Coordinates of C-alpha atoms in Angstrom, one line a residue:
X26 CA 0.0 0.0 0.0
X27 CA 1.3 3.4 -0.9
X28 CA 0.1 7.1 -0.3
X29 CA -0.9 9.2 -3.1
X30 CA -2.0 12.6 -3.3
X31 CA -5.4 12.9 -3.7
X32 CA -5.5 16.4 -4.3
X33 CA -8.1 17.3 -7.1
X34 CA -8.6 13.7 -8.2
X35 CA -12.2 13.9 -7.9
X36 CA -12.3 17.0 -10.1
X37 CA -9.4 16.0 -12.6
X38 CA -10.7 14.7 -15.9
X39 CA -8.5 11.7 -16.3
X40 CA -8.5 12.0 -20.3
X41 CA -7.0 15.8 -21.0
X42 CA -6.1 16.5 -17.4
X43 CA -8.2 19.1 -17.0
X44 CA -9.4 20.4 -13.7
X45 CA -12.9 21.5 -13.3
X46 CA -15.2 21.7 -10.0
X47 CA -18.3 21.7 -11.9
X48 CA -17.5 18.7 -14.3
X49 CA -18.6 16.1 -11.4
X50 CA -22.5 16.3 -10.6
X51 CA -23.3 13.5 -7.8
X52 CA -21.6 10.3 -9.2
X53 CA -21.1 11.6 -13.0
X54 CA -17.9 13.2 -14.3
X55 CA -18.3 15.1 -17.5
X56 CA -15.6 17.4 -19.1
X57 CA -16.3 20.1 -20.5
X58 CA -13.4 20.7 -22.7
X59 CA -12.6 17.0 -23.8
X60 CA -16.6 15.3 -23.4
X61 CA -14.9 12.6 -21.6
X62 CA -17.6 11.2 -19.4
X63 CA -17.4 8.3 -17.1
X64 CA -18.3 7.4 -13.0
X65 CA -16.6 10.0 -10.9
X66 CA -15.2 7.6 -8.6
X67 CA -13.9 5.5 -11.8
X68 CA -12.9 8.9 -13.0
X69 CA -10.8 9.8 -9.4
X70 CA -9.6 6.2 -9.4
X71 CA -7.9 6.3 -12.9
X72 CA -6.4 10.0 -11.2
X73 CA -4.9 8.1 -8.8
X74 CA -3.5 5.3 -10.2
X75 CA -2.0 7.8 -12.6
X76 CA 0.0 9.6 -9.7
X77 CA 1.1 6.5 -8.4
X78 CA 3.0 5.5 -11.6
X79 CA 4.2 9.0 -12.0
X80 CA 5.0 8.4 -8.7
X81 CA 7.3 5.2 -9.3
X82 CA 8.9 7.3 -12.3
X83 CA 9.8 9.9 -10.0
X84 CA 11.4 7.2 -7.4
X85 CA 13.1 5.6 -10.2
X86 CA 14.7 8.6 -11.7
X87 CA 16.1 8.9 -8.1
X88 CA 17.5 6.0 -7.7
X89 CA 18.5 4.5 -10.6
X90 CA 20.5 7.5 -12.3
X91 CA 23.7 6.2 -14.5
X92 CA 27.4 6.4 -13.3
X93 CA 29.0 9.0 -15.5
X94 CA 32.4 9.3 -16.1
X95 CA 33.6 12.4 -18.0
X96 CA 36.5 11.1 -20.4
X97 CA 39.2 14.0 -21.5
X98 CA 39.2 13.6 -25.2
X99 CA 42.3 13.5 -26.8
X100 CA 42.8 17.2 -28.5
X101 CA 44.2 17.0 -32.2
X102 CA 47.0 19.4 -32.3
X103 CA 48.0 20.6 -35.9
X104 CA 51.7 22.2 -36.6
X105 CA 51.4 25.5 -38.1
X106 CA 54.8 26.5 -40.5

């Protein structure tokens, strides 16, 4: 079990991303700019599992960043007579 934000799930339109207070009416989620429509808590839960896996993105990034190792390239060194 993890934590996720929750902030504005329930008013986040899960296909453009969207946020909109008056797009969820009791348990229907409409958008008004994309005409997604679906449940509202179906809506919400797709939100959430969406900030979970940008979640695990996040934590990845952290943890799994490459070892880099700045070589000197050689310089090419012309003589000028």
């Amino acid at each position: 079990v993890e934590a996720v934000d929750p902030h504005y799930t329930s008013q986040k339109c899960n296909a453009c991303g969207t946020i909109d207070k008056t797009a969820r009416t009791k348990s229907r989620y409409i958008c008004k700019i994309c005409g997604n429509t679906d449940h509202a808590d179906i809506n919400a839960g797709k939100n959430i599992r969406d900030n979970y896996i940008r979640s695990l993105k996040t934590k990845q990034a952290e943890f799994n960043q490459p070892i880099v190792v700045d070589f000197i390239q050689p310089q090419s060194y012309f003589l000028v007579e």
